Amino acid sequence: QLQLVESGGGLVQPGGFLRLSCAASGVTLNYYVIGWFRSAPGKEREGISCISSSGSNTYYIDSVKGRFTVSRDNAKNTVYLQMNSLQPEDTGVYYCAAVNRLRLPLLSLCVRPAQYDNWGQGTQVTVSS
């Protein structure tokens, strides 16, 4: 059974950076698209970035484009989200999620939470002075 665990969150000042990790166990991630999502307090989860199963294709929403970078190391069964130039608006709980690539043939669908079968527990990111 696939399990995902996020880590790397914390408190950072505006303009700072964090690298989040999404570690998988139970199943190798070789065939899984991985998405990153975030939720501000009281808000619905927002898809922010995705990476294809091979790592050759990525997607970012406009608000994080140029600041966030998603990558993966399938040999380590881990996906990463490098977050630079963080702003208070980036504050929230960050989640990774996985869906088998056979169920997501179009990468543009990857920021839709309903597409995903497996979710991590989330890691808190707080951007504040």
PDB file of C-alpha atoms in Angstrom:
ATOM      1  CA  GLN A   1       0.000   0.000   0.000  1.00  0.00           C
ATOM      2  CA  LEU A   2       1.390   3.340  -1.034  1.00  0.00           C
ATOM      3  CA  GLN A   3       2.122   5.746   1.785  1.00  0.00           C
ATOM      4  CA  LEU A   4       3.433   9.283   1.415  1.00  0.00           C
ATOM      5  CA  VAL A   5       5.138  11.379   4.072  1.00  0.00           C
ATOM      6  CA  GLU A   6       5.947  15.052   3.611  1.00  0.00           C
ATOM      7  CA  SER A   7       8.745  16.765   5.470  1.00  0.00           C
ATOM      8  CA  GLY A   8      10.787  19.944   5.345  1.00  0.00           C
ATOM      9  CA  GLY A   9       8.221  22.505   6.376  1.00  0.00           C
ATOM     10  CA  GLY A  10       8.879  25.173   8.939  1.00  0.00           C
ATOM     11  CA  LEU A  11       8.964  28.870   9.699  1.00  0.00           C
ATOM     12  CA  VAL A  12      10.769  31.110   7.245  1.00  0.00           C
ATOM     13  CA  GLN A  13      10.977  34.860   6.697  1.00  0.00           C
ATOM     14  CA  PRO A  14       9.693  36.477   3.508  1.00  0.00           C
ATOM     15  CA  GLY A  15      12.207  35.979   0.751  1.00  0.00           C
ATOM     16  CA  GLY A  16      13.460  32.781   2.303  1.00  0.00           C
ATOM     17  CA  PHE A  17      13.451  29.267   1.007  1.00  0.00           C
ATOM     18  CA  LEU A  18      12.480  25.737   1.949  1.00  0.00           C
ATOM     19  CA  ARG A  19      12.777  22.348   0.338  1.00  0.00           C
ATOM     20  CA  LEU A  20       9.949  19.939   0.916  1.00  0.00           C
ATOM     21  CA  SER A  21      10.314  16.208   0.507  1.00  0.00           C
ATOM     22  CA  CYS A  22       7.692  13.612  -0.260  1.00  0.00           C
ATOM     23  CA  ALA A  23       8.912  10.149   0.624  1.00  0.00           C
ATOM     24  CA  ALA A  24       7.000   7.107  -0.543  1.00  0.00           C
ATOM     25  CA  SER A  25       6.888   3.625   0.881  1.00  0.00           C
ATOM     26  CA  GLY A  26       5.082   0.450  -0.029  1.00  0.00           C
ATOM     27  CA  VAL A  27       5.197   1.026  -3.779  1.00  0.00           C
ATOM     28  CA  THR A  28       7.822   2.481  -6.063  1.00  0.00           C
ATOM     29  CA  LEU A  29       6.905   5.812  -7.620  1.00  0.00           C
ATOM     30  CA  ASN A  30       8.127   4.964 -11.105  1.00  0.00           C
ATOM     31  CA  TYR A  31       4.618   4.907 -12.531  1.00  0.00           C
ATOM     32  CA  TYR A  32       3.096   7.700 -10.470  1.00  0.00           C
ATOM     33  CA  VAL A  33       2.434  11.317 -11.229  1.00  0.00           C
ATOM     34  CA  ILE A  34       3.092  13.392  -8.119  1.00  0.00           C
ATOM     35  CA  GLY A  35       1.300  16.604  -7.314  1.00  0.00           C
ATOM     36  CA  TRP A  36       1.951  19.228  -4.678  1.00  0.00           C
ATOM     37  CA  PHE A  37      -0.942  20.990  -3.024  1.00  0.00           C
ATOM     38  CA  ARG A  38      -1.372  23.525  -0.281  1.00  0.00           C
ATOM     39  CA  SER A  39      -4.144  24.668   1.976  1.00  0.00           C
ATOM     40  CA  ALA A  40      -4.320  27.931   3.858  1.00  0.00           C
ATOM     41  CA  PRO A  41      -6.305  27.838   7.114  1.00  0.00           C
ATOM     42  CA  GLY A  42      -9.925  27.246   6.290  1.00  0.00           C
ATOM     43  CA  LYS A  43      -9.223  27.013   2.564  1.00  0.00           C
ATOM     44  CA  GLU A  44      -9.589  24.197   0.099  1.00  0.00           C
ATOM     45  CA  ARG A  45      -6.524  22.481  -1.183  1.00  0.00           C
ATOM     46  CA  GLU A  46      -4.916  24.237  -4.124  1.00  0.00           C
ATOM     47  CA  GLY A  47      -2.822  22.366  -6.638  1.00  0.00           C
ATOM     48  CA  ILE A  48       0.444  24.189  -7.218  1.00  0.00           C
ATOM     49  CA  SER A  49       2.814  21.866  -9.037  1.00  0.00           C
ATOM     50  CA  CYS A  50       3.074  18.419 -10.574  1.00  0.00           C
ATOM     51  CA  ILE A  51       5.711  16.178 -12.067  1.00  0.00           C
ATOM     52  CA  SER A  52       5.273  13.340 -14.509  1.00  0.00           C
ATOM     53  CA  SER A  53       6.199   9.801 -13.599  1.00  0.00           C
ATOM     54  CA  SER A  54       9.495  10.010 -15.458  1.00  0.00           C
ATOM     55  CA  GLY A  55      10.275  13.511 -14.237  1.00  0.00           C
ATOM     56  CA  SER A  56      10.534  14.812 -17.776  1.00  0.00           C
ATOM     57  CA  ASN A  57       7.489  17.066 -17.540  1.00  0.00           C
ATOM     58  CA  THR A  58       6.477  19.527 -14.859  1.00  0.00           C
ATOM     59  CA  TYR A  59       3.645  21.948 -14.290  1.00  0.00           C
ATOM     60  CA  TYR A  60       3.282  25.034 -12.103  1.00  0.00           C
ATOM     61  CA  ILE A  61       0.465  27.420 -11.442  1.00  0.00           C
ATOM     62  CA  ASP A  62       1.245  31.023 -12.250  1.00  0.00           C
ATOM     63  CA  SER A  63       1.611  32.187  -8.660  1.00  0.00           C
ATOM     64  CA  VAL A  64       4.564  29.870  -8.015  1.00  0.00           C
ATOM     65  CA  LYS A  65       6.100  29.747 -11.468  1.00  0.00           C
ATOM     66  CA  GLY A  66       9.710  30.843 -11.373  1.00  0.00           C
ATOM     67  CA  ARG A  67       9.898  30.441  -7.604  1.00  0.00           C
ATOM     68  CA  PHE A  68       9.113  26.777  -7.022  1.00  0.00           C
ATOM     69  CA  THR A  69      10.795  23.792  -8.630  1.00  0.00           C
ATOM     70  CA  VAL A  70       9.515  20.239  -8.466  1.00  0.00           C
ATOM     71  CA  SER A  71      11.863  17.329  -9.005  1.00  0.00           C
ATOM     72  CA  ARG A  72      12.023  13.652  -8.274  1.00  0.00           C
ATOM     73  CA  ASP A  73      14.502  10.906  -7.622  1.00  0.00           C
ATOM     74  CA  ASN A  74      12.749   7.671  -8.380  1.00  0.00           C
ATOM     75  CA  ALA A  75      15.727   5.669  -7.159  1.00  0.00           C
ATOM     76  CA  LYS A  76      15.121   7.191  -3.728  1.00  0.00           C
ATOM     77  CA  ASN A  77      11.364   6.999  -4.100  1.00  0.00           C
ATOM     78  CA  THR A  78      11.198  10.680  -3.228  1.00  0.00           C
ATOM     79  CA  VAL A  79       9.818  13.837  -4.795  1.00  0.00           C
ATOM     80  CA  TYR A  80      10.947  17.331  -3.860  1.00  0.00           C
ATOM     81  CA  LEU A  81       9.565  20.832  -3.971  1.00  0.00           C
ATOM     82  CA  GLN A  82      12.132  23.599  -3.787  1.00  0.00           C
ATOM     83  CA  MET A  83      10.431  26.812  -2.741  1.00  0.00           C
ATOM     84  CA  ASN A  84      12.317  30.070  -3.154  1.00  0.00           C
ATOM     85  CA  SER A  85      11.358  33.702  -2.618  1.00  0.00           C
ATOM     86  CA  LEU A  86       8.659  32.668  -0.199  1.00  0.00           C
ATOM     87  CA  GLN A  87       5.977  35.167   0.691  1.00  0.00           C
ATOM     88  CA  PRO A  88       3.329  35.241   3.427  1.00  0.00           C
ATOM     89  CA  GLU A  89       0.749  34.213   0.850  1.00  0.00           C
ATOM     90  CA  ASP A  90       2.574  30.906   0.544  1.00  0.00           C
ATOM     91  CA  THR A  91       1.710  30.006   4.128  1.00  0.00           C
ATOM     92  CA  GLY A  92      -0.262  26.823   4.523  1.00  0.00           C
ATOM     93  CA  VAL A  93      -0.143  23.094   4.908  1.00  0.00           C
ATOM     94  CA  TYR A  94       1.603  21.487   1.969  1.00  0.00           C
ATOM     95  CA  TYR A  95       0.654  18.046   0.745  1.00  0.00           C
ATOM     96  CA  CYS A  96       1.986  15.675  -1.847  1.00  0.00           C
ATOM     97  CA  ALA A  97      -0.268  13.254  -3.637  1.00  0.00           C
ATOM     98  CA  ALA A  98       0.214  10.392  -6.060  1.00  0.00           C
ATOM     99  CA  VAL A  99      -1.835   8.919  -8.858  1.00  0.00           C
ATOM    100  CA  ASN A 100      -0.905   6.128 -11.212  1.00  0.00           C
ATOM    101  CA  ARG A 101      -0.056   7.558 -14.588  1.00  0.00           C
ATOM    102  CA  LEU A 102      -2.613   5.314 -16.252  1.00  0.00           C
ATOM    103  CA  ARG A 103      -5.327   7.291 -14.500  1.00  0.00           C
ATOM    104  CA  LEU A 104      -3.882  10.659 -15.492  1.00  0.00           C
ATOM    105  CA  PRO A 105      -3.058  10.633 -19.182  1.00  0.00           C
ATOM    106  CA  LEU A 106      -2.978  14.426 -19.453  1.00  0.00           C
ATOM    107  CA  LEU A 107      -0.562  16.278 -17.219  1.00  0.00           C
ATOM    108  CA  SER A 108      -2.677  19.427 -17.281  1.00  0.00           C
ATOM    109  CA  LEU A 109      -5.142  17.606 -15.044  1.00  0.00           C
ATOM    110  CA  CYS A 110      -2.563  17.126 -12.330  1.00  0.00           C
ATOM    111  CA  VAL A 111      -3.566  20.115 -10.178  1.00  0.00           C
ATOM    112  CA  ARG A 112      -7.051  18.755  -9.651  1.00  0.00           C
ATOM    113  CA  PRO A 113      -7.220  17.123  -6.211  1.00  0.00           C
ATOM    114  CA  ALA A 114      -9.953  14.731  -7.302  1.00  0.00           C
ATOM    115  CA  GLN A 115      -7.528  13.004  -9.649  1.00  0.00           C
ATOM    116  CA  TYR A 116      -5.387  11.640  -6.829  1.00  0.00           C
ATOM    117  CA  ASP A 117      -5.703   8.382  -4.957  1.00  0.00           C
ATOM    118  CA  ASN A 118      -3.037   8.800  -2.300  1.00  0.00           C
ATOM    119  CA  TRP A 119      -2.191  11.701  -0.026  1.00  0.00           C
ATOM    120  CA  GLY A 120       0.428  12.490   2.542  1.00  0.00           C
ATOM    121  CA  GLN A 121      -0.364  13.947   5.932  1.00  0.00           C
ATOM    122  CA  GLY A 122       0.933  17.415   5.138  1.00  0.00           C
ATOM    123  CA  THR A 123       3.705  19.632   6.438  1.00  0.00           C
ATOM    124  CA  GLN A 124       3.250  23.166   7.733  1.00  0.00           C
ATOM    125  CA  VAL A 125       4.919  26.069   5.945  1.00  0.00           C
ATOM    126  CA  THR A 126       4.744  29.450   7.635  1.00  0.00           C
ATOM    127  CA  VAL A 127       6.178  32.557   5.997  1.00  0.00           C
ATOM    128  CA  SER A 128       6.271  35.451   8.427  1.00  0.00           C
ATOM    129  CA  SER A 129       8.509  38.188   9.756  1.00  0.00           C
TER     130      SER A 129
END
